[in-house]
PDB file of C-alpha atoms in Angstrom:
ATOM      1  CA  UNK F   1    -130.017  33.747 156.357  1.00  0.00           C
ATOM      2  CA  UNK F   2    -133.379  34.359 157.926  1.00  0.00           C
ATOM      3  CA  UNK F   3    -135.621  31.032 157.731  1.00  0.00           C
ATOM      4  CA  UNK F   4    -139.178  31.473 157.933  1.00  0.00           C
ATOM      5  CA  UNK F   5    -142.275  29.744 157.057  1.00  0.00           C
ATOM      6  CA  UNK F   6    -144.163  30.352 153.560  1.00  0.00           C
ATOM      7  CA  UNK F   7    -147.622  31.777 153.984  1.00  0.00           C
ATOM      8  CA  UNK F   8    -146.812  32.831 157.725  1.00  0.00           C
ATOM      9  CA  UNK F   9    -146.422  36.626 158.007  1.00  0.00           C
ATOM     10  CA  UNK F  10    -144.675  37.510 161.366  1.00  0.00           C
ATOM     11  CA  UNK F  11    -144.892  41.163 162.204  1.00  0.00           C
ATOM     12  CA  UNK F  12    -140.965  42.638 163.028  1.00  0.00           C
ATOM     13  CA  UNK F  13    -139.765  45.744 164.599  1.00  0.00           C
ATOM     14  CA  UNK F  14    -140.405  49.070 162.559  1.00  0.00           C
ATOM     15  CA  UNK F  15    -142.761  47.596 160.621  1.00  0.00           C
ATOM     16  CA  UNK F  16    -146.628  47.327 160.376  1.00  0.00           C
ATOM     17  CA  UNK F  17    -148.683  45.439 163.312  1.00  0.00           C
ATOM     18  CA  UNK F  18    -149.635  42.174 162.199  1.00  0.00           C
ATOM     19  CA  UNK F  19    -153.320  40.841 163.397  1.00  0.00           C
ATOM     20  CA  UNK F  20    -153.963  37.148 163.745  1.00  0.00           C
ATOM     21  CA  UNK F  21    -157.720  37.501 165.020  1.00  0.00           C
ATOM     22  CA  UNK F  22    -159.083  35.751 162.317  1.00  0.00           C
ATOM     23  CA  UNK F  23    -157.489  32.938 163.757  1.00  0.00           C
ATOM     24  CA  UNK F  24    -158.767  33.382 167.201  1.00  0.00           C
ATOM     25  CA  UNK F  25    -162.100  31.225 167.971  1.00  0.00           C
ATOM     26  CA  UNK F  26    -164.045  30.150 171.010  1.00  0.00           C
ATOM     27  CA  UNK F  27    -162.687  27.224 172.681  1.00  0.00           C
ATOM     28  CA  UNK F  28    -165.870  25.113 171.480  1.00  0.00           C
ATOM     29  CA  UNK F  29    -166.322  26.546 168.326  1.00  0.00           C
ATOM     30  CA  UNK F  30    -166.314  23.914 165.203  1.00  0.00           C
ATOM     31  CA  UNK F  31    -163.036  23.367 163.554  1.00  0.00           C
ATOM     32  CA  UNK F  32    -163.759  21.347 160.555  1.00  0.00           C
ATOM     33  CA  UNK F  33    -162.104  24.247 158.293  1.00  0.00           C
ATOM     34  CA  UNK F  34    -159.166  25.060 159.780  1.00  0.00           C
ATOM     35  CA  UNK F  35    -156.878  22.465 158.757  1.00  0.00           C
ATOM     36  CA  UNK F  36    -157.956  23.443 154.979  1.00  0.00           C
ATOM     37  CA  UNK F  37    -156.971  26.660 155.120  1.00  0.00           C
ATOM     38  CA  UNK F  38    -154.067  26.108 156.911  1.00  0.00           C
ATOM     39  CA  UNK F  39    -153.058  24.396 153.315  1.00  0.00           C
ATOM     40  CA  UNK F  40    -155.105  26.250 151.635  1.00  0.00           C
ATOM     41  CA  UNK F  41    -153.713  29.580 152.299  1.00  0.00           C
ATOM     42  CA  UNK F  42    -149.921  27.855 151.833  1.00  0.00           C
ATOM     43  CA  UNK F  43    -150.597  26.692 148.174  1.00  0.00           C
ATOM     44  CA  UNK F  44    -153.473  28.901 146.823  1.00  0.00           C
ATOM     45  CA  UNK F  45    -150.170  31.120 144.572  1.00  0.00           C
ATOM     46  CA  UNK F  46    -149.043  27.571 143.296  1.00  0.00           C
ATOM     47  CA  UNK F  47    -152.917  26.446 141.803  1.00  0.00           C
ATOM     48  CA  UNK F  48    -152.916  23.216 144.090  1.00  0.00           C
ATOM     49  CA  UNK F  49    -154.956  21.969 146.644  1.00  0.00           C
ATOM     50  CA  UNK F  50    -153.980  19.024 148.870  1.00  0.00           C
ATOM     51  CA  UNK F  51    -155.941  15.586 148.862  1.00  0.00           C
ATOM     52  CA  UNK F  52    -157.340  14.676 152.134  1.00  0.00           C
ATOM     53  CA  UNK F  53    -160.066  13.073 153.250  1.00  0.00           C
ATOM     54  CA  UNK F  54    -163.413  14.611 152.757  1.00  0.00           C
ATOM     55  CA  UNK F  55    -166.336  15.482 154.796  1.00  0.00           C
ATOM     56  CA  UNK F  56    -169.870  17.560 155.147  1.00  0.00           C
ATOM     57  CA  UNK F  57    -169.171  20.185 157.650  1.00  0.00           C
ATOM     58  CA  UNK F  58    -171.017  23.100 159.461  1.00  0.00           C
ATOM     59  CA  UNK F  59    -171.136  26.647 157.253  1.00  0.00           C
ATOM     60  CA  UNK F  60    -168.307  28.197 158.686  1.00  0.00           C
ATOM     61  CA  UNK F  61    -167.882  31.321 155.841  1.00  0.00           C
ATOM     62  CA  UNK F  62    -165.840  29.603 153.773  1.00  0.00           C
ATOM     63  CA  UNK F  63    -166.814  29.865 150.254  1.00  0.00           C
ATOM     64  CA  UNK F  64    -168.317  26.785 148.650  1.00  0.00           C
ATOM     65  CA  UNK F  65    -164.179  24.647 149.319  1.00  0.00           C
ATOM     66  CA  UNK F  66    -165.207  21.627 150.442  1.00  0.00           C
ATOM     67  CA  UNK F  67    -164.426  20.494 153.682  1.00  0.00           C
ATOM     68  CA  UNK F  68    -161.340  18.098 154.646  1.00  0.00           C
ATOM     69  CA  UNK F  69    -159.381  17.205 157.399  1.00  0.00           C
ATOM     70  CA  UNK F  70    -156.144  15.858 158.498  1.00  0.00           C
ATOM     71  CA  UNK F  71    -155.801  11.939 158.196  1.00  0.00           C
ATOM     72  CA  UNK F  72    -153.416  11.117 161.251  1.00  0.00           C
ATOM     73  CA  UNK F  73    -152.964   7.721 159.429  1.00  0.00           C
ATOM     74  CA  UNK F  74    -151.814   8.742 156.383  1.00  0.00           C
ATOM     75  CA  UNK F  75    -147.751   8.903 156.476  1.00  0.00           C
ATOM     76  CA  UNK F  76    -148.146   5.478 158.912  1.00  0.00           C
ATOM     77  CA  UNK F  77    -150.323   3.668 156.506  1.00  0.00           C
ATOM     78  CA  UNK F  78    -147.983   0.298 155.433  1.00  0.00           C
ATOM     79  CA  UNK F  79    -148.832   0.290 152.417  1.00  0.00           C
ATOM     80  CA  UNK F  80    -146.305   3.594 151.685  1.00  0.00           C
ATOM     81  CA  UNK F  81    -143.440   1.179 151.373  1.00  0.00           C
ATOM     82  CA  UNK F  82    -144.571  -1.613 148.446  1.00  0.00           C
ATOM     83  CA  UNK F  83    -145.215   0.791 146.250  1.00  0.00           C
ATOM     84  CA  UNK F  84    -145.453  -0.443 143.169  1.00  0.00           C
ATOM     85  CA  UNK F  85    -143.513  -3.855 143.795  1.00  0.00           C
ATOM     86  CA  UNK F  86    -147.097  -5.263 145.276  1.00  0.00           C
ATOM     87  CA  UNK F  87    -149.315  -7.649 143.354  1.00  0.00           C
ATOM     88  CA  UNK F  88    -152.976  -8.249 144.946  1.00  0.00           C
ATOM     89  CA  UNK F  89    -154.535 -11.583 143.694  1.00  0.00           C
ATOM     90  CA  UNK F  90    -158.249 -11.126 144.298  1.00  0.00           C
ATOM     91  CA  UNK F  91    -160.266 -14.940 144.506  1.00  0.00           C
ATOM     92  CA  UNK F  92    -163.574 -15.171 145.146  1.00  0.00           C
ATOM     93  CA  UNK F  93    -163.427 -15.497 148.823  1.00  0.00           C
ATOM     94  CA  UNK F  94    -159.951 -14.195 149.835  1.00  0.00           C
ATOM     95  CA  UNK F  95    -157.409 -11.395 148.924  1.00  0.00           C
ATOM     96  CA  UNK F  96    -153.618 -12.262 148.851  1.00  0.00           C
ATOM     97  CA  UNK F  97    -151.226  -9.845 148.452  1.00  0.00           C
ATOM     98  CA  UNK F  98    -147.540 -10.623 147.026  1.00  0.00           C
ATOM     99  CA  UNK F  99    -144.585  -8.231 147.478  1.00  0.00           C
ATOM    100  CA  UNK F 100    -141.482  -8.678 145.530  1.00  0.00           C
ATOM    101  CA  UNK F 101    -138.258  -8.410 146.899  1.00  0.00           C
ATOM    102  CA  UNK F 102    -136.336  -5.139 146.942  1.00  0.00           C
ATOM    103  CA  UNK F 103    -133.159  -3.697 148.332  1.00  0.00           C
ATOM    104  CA  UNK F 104    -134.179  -1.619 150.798  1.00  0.00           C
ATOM    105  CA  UNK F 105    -131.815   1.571 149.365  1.00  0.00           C
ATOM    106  CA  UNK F 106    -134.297   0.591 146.235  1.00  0.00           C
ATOM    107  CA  UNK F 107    -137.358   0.363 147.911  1.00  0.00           C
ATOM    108  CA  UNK F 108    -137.175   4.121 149.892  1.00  0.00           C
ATOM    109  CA  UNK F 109    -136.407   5.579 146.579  1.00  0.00           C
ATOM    110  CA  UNK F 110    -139.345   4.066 145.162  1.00  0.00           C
ATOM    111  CA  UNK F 111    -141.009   4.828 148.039  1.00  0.00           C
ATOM    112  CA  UNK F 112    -140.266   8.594 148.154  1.00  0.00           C
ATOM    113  CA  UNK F 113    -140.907   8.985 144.069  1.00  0.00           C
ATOM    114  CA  UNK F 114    -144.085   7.455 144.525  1.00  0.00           C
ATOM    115  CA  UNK F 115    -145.052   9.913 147.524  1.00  0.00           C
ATOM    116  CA  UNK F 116    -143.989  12.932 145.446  1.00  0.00           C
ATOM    117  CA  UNK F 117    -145.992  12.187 142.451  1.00  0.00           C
ATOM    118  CA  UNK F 118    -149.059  12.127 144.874  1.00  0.00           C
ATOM    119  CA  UNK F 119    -148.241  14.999 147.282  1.00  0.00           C
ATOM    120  CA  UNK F 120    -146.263  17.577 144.839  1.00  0.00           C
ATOM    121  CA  UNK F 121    -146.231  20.402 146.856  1.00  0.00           C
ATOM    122  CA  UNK F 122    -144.716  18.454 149.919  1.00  0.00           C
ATOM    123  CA  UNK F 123    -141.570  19.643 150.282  1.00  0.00           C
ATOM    124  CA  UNK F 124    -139.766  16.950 152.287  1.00  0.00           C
ATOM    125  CA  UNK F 125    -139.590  13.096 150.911  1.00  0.00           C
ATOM    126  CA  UNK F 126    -141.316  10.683 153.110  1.00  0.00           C
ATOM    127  CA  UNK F 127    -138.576   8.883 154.452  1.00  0.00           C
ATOM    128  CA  UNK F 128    -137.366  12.402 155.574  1.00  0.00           C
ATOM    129  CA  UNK F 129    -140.780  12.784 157.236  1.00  0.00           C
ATOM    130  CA  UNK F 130    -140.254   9.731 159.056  1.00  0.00           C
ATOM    131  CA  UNK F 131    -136.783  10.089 160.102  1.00  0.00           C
ATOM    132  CA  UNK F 132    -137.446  13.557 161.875  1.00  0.00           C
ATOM    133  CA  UNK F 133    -140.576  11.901 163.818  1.00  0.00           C
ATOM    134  CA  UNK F 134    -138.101   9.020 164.913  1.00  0.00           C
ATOM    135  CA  UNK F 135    -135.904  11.750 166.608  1.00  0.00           C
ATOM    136  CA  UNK F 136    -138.638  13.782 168.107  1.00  0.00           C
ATOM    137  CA  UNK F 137    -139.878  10.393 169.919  1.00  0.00           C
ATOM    138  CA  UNK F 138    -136.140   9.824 171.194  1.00  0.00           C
ATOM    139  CA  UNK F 139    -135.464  13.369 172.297  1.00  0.00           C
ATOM    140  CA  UNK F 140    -139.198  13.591 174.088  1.00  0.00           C
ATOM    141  CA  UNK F 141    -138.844  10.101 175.855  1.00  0.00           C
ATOM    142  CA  UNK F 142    -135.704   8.818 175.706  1.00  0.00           C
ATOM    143  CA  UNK F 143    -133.690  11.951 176.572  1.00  0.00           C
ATOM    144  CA  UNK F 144    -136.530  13.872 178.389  1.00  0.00           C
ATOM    145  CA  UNK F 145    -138.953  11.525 179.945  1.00  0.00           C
ATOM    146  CA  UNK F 146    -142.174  12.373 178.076  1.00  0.00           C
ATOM    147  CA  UNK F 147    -145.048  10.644 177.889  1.00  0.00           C
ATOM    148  CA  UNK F 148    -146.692   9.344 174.752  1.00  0.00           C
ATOM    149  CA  UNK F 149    -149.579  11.591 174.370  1.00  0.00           C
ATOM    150  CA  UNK F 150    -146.937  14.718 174.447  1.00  0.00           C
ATOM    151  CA  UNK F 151    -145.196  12.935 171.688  1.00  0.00           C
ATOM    152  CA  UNK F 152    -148.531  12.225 170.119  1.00  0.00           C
ATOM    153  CA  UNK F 153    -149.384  15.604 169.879  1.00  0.00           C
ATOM    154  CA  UNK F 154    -145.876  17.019 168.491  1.00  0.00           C
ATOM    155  CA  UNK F 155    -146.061  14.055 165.625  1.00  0.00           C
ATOM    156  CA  UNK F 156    -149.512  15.862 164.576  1.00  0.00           C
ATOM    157  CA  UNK F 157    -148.027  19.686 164.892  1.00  0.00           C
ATOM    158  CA  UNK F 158    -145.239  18.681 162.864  1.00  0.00           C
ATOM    159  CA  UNK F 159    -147.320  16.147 159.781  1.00  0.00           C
ATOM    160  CA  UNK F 160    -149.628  19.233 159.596  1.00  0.00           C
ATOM    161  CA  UNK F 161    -146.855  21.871 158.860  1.00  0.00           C
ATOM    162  CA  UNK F 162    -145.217  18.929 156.577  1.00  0.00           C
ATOM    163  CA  UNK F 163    -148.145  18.139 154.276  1.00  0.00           C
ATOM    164  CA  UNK F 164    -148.725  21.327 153.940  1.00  0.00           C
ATOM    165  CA  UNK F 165    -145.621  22.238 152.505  1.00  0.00           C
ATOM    166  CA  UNK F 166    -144.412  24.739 154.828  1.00  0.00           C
ATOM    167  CA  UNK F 167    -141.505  22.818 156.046  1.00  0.00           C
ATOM    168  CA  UNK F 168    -137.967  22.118 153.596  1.00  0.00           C
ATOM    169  CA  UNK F 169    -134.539  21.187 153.733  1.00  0.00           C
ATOM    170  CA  UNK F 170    -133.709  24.552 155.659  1.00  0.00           C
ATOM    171  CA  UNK F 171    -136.409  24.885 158.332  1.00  0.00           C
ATOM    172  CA  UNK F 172    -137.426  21.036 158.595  1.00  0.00           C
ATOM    173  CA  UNK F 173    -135.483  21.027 162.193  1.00  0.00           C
ATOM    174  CA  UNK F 174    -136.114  23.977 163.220  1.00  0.00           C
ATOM    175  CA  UNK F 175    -140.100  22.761 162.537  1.00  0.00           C
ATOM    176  CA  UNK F 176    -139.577  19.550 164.675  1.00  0.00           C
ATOM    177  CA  UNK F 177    -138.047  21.428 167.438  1.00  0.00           C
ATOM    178  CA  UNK F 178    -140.789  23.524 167.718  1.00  0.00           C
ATOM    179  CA  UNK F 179    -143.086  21.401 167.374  1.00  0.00           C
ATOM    180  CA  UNK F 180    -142.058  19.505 170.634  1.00  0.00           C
ATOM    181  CA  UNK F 181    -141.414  22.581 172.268  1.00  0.00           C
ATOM    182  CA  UNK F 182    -145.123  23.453 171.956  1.00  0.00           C
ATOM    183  CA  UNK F 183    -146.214  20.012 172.727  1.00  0.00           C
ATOM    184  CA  UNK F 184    -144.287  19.818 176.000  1.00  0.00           C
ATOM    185  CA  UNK F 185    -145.996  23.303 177.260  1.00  0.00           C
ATOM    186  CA  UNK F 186    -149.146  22.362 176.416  1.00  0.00           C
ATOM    187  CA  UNK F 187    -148.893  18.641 177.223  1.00  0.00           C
ATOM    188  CA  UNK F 188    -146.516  18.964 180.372  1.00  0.00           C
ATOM    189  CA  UNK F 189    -146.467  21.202 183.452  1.00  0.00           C
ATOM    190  CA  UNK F 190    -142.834  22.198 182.709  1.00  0.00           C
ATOM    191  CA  UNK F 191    -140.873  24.524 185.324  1.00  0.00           C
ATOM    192  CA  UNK F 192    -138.172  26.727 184.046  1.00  0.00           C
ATOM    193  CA  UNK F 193    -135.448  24.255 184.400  1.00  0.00           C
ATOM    194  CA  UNK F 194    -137.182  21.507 182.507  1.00  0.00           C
ATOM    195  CA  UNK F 195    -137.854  24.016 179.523  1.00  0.00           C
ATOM    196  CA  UNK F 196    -134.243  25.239 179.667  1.00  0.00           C
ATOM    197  CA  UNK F 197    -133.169  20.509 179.709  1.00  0.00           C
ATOM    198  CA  UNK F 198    -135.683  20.541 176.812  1.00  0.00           C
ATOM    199  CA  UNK F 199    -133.826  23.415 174.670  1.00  0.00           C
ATOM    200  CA  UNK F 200    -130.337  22.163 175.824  1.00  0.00           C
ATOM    201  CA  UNK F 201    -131.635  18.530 174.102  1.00  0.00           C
ATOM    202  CA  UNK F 202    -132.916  20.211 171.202  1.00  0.00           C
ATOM    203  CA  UNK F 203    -129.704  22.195 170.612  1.00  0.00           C
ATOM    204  CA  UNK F 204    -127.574  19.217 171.014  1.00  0.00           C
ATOM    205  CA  UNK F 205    -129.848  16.401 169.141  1.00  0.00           C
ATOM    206  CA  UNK F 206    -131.388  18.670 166.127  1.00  0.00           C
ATOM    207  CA  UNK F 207    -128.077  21.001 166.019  1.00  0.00           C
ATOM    208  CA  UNK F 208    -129.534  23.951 166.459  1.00  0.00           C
ATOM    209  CA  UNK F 209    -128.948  27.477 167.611  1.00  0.00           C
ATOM    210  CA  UNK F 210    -131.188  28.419 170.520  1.00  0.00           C
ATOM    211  CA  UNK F 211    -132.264  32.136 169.355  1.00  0.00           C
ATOM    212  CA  UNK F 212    -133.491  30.475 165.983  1.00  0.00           C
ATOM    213  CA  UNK F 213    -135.719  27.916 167.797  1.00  0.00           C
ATOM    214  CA  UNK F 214    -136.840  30.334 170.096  1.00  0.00           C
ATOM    215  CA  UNK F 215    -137.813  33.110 167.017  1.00  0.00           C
ATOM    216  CA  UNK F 216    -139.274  29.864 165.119  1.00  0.00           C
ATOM    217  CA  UNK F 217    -142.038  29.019 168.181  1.00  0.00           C
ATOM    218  CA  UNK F 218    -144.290  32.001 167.345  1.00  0.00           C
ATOM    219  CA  UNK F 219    -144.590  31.658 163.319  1.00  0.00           C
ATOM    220  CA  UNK F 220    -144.939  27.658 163.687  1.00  0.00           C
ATOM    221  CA  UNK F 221    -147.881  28.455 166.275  1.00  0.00           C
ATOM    222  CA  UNK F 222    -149.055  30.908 163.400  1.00  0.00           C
ATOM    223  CA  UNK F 223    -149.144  28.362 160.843  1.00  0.00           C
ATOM    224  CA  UNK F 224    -151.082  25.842 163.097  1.00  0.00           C
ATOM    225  CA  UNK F 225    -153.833  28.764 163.542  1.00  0.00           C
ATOM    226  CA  UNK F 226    -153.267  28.952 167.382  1.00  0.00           C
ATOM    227  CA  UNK F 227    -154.946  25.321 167.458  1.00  0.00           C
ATOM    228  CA  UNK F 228    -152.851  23.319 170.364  1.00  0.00           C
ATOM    229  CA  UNK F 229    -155.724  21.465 171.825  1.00  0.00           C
ATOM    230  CA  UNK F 230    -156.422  18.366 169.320  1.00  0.00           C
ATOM    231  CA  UNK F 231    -159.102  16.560 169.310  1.00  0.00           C
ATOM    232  CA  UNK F 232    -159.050  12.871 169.998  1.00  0.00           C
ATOM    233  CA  UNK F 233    -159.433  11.233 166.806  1.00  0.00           C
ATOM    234  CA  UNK F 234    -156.223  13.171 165.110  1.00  0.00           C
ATOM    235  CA  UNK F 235    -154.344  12.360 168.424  1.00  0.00           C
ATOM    236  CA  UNK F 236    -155.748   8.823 169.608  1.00  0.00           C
ATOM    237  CA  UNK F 237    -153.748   6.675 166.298  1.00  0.00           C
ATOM    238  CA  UNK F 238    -150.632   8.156 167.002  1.00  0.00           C
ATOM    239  CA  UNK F 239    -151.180   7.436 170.157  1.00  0.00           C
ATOM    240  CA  UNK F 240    -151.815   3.639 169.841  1.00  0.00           C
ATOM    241  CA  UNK F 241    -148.896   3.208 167.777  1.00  0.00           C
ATOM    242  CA  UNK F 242    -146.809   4.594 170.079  1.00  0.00           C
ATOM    243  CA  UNK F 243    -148.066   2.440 173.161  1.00  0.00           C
ATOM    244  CA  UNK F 244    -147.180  -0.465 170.438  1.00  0.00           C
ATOM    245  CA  UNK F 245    -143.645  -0.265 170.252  1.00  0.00           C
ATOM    246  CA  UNK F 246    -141.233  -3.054 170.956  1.00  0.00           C
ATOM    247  CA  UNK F 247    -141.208  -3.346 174.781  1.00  0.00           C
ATOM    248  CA  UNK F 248    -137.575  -3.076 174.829  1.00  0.00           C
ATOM    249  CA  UNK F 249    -137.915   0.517 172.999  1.00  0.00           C
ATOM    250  CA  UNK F 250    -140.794   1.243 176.112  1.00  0.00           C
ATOM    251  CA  UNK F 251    -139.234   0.060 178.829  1.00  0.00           C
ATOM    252  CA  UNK F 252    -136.431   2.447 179.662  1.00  0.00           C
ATOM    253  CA  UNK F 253    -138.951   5.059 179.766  1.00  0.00           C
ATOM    254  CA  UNK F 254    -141.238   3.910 182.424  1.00  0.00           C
ATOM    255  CA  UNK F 255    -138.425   2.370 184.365  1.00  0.00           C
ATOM    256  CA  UNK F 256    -137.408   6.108 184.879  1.00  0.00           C
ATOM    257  CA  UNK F 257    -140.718   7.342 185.528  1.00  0.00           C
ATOM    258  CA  UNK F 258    -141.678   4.550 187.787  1.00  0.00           C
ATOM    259  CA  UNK F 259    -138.500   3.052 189.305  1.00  0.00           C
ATOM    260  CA  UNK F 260    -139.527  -0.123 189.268  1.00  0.00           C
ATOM    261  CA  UNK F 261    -137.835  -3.504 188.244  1.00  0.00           C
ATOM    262  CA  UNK F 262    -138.958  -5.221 185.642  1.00  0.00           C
ATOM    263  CA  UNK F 263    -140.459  -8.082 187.033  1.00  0.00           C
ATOM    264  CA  UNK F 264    -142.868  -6.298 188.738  1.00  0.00           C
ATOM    265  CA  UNK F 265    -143.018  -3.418 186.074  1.00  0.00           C
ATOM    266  CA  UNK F 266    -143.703  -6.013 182.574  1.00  0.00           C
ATOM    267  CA  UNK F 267    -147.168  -7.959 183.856  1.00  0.00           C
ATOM    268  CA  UNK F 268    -149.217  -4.159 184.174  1.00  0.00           C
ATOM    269  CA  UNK F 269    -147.279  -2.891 180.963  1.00  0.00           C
ATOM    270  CA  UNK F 270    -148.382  -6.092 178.839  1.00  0.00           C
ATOM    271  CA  UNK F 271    -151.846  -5.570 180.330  1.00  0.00           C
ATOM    272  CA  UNK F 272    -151.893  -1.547 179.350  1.00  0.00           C
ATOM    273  CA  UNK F 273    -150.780  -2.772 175.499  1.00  0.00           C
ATOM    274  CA  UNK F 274    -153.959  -4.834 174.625  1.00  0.00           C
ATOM    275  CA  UNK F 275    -156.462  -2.362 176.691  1.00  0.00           C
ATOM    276  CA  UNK F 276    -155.866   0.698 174.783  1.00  0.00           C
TER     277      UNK F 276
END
């Protein structure tokens, strides 16, 4: 079975060349559009178009679609998990906010209904989402060493190819390993044996077969329009939450990098949390 990505033509052997120029820009040339289309070009057969947040942007040729952008916040936001078990009591000079209690099997199906009804087209449930970008952050740090902006920038490859639909149940791992495949080239000076650690981890972690994640690399680059630099404020949240994990999550990590013991190691770390 040959797993692809829908709306991303890949040209094969035999067959006609397939030109991505349109794609290709000037390093400094506005973006605002490109994240539409992206979804745009995904769900235009199905008569959708995603909800994001909207801006006025420059006149790149697109015809009168208005502009939007991708909301790095929006599969974080804590409010995904009350869904409709949350009561807000507005007084005249306070807001409370009661949450009932749930089972928590109860609460992620609520959770995931509610996320469908909003995003239809998203092909994975949100708990699924969430799961995958747990073991992307254990595989780039815990097993290889990463730091958190690399991770940042995988989380952002991967939500973009998620909300718009393009990953399922078939390709969803195959997505994430890309995904932090491209993030370590761009975000790491790799050699060839740290590339060929990274694929062994990906192979063993995500259970998959090496040719596949290697043949999946080009059309997931496709689909994210050749656009590997980010820019800070889609990068920057992720970012921050990462840098706010539990120290004992942390910890390991720059032990590794820095070799230090933790006496010595905890005062700069606290300091580095409440700077950032």
């Amino acid at each position: 079975m040959l797993i692809g990505l829908e709306g991303v033509e890949v040209g094969t052997k035999g067959k006609q060349t397939v030109s991505y120029t349109q794609l290709l820009h000037s390093t400094n040339a506005p973006s605002g559009h490109s994240w539409h289309r992206l979804c745009i070009s995904t769900h235009a057969s199905h008569g959708w178009a995603p909800h994001f947040s909207a801006r006025a942007g420059l006149n790149t040729g697109i015809e009168s679609r208005e502009s939007a952008e991708y909301d790095p916040n929006l599969l974080d936001d804590p409010q995904w998990p009350c869904g409709r078990h949350k009561r807000v009591l507005t007084f005249p000079s306070y807001t409370s906010t009661v949450i009932e209690y749930m089972k928590p099997s109860d609460l992620k199906r609520d959770m995931n209904k509610i996320f469908k009804e909003k995003f239809p087209r998203v092909q994975l449930t949100l708990s699924k989402i969430r799961s995958l970008k747990r073991e992307i952050r254990r595989l780039a740090q815990e097993d290889c060493g990463y730091e958190e902006p690399t991770v940042a920038m995988a989380f952002v490859y991967f939500e973009k190819l998620a909300l718009c639909g393009k990953l399922d149940k078939f390709n969803r791992k195959l997505g994430a390993g890309a995904c932090i495949l491209l993030a370590a080239k761009i975000g790491s000076d790799l050699r060839r044996p740290e590339i060929k650690h990274l694929i062994d981890k990906l192979e063993e972690r995500f259970r998959l077969n090496r040719r596949e994640l290697l043949a999946f690399e080009f059309p997931v680059l496709v689909a994210l329009e050749f656009r590997l630099h980010l820019p800070d404020h889609e990068l920057l949240p992720h970012y921050r939450r990462l840098l706010h994990l539990p120290d004992h999550e942390l910890l390991p990590h720059y032990r590794r990098l820095l070799h230090l013991p933790d006496h010595e190691l905890l005062p700069h770390y606290r300091r580095l949390l409440y700077t950032v």
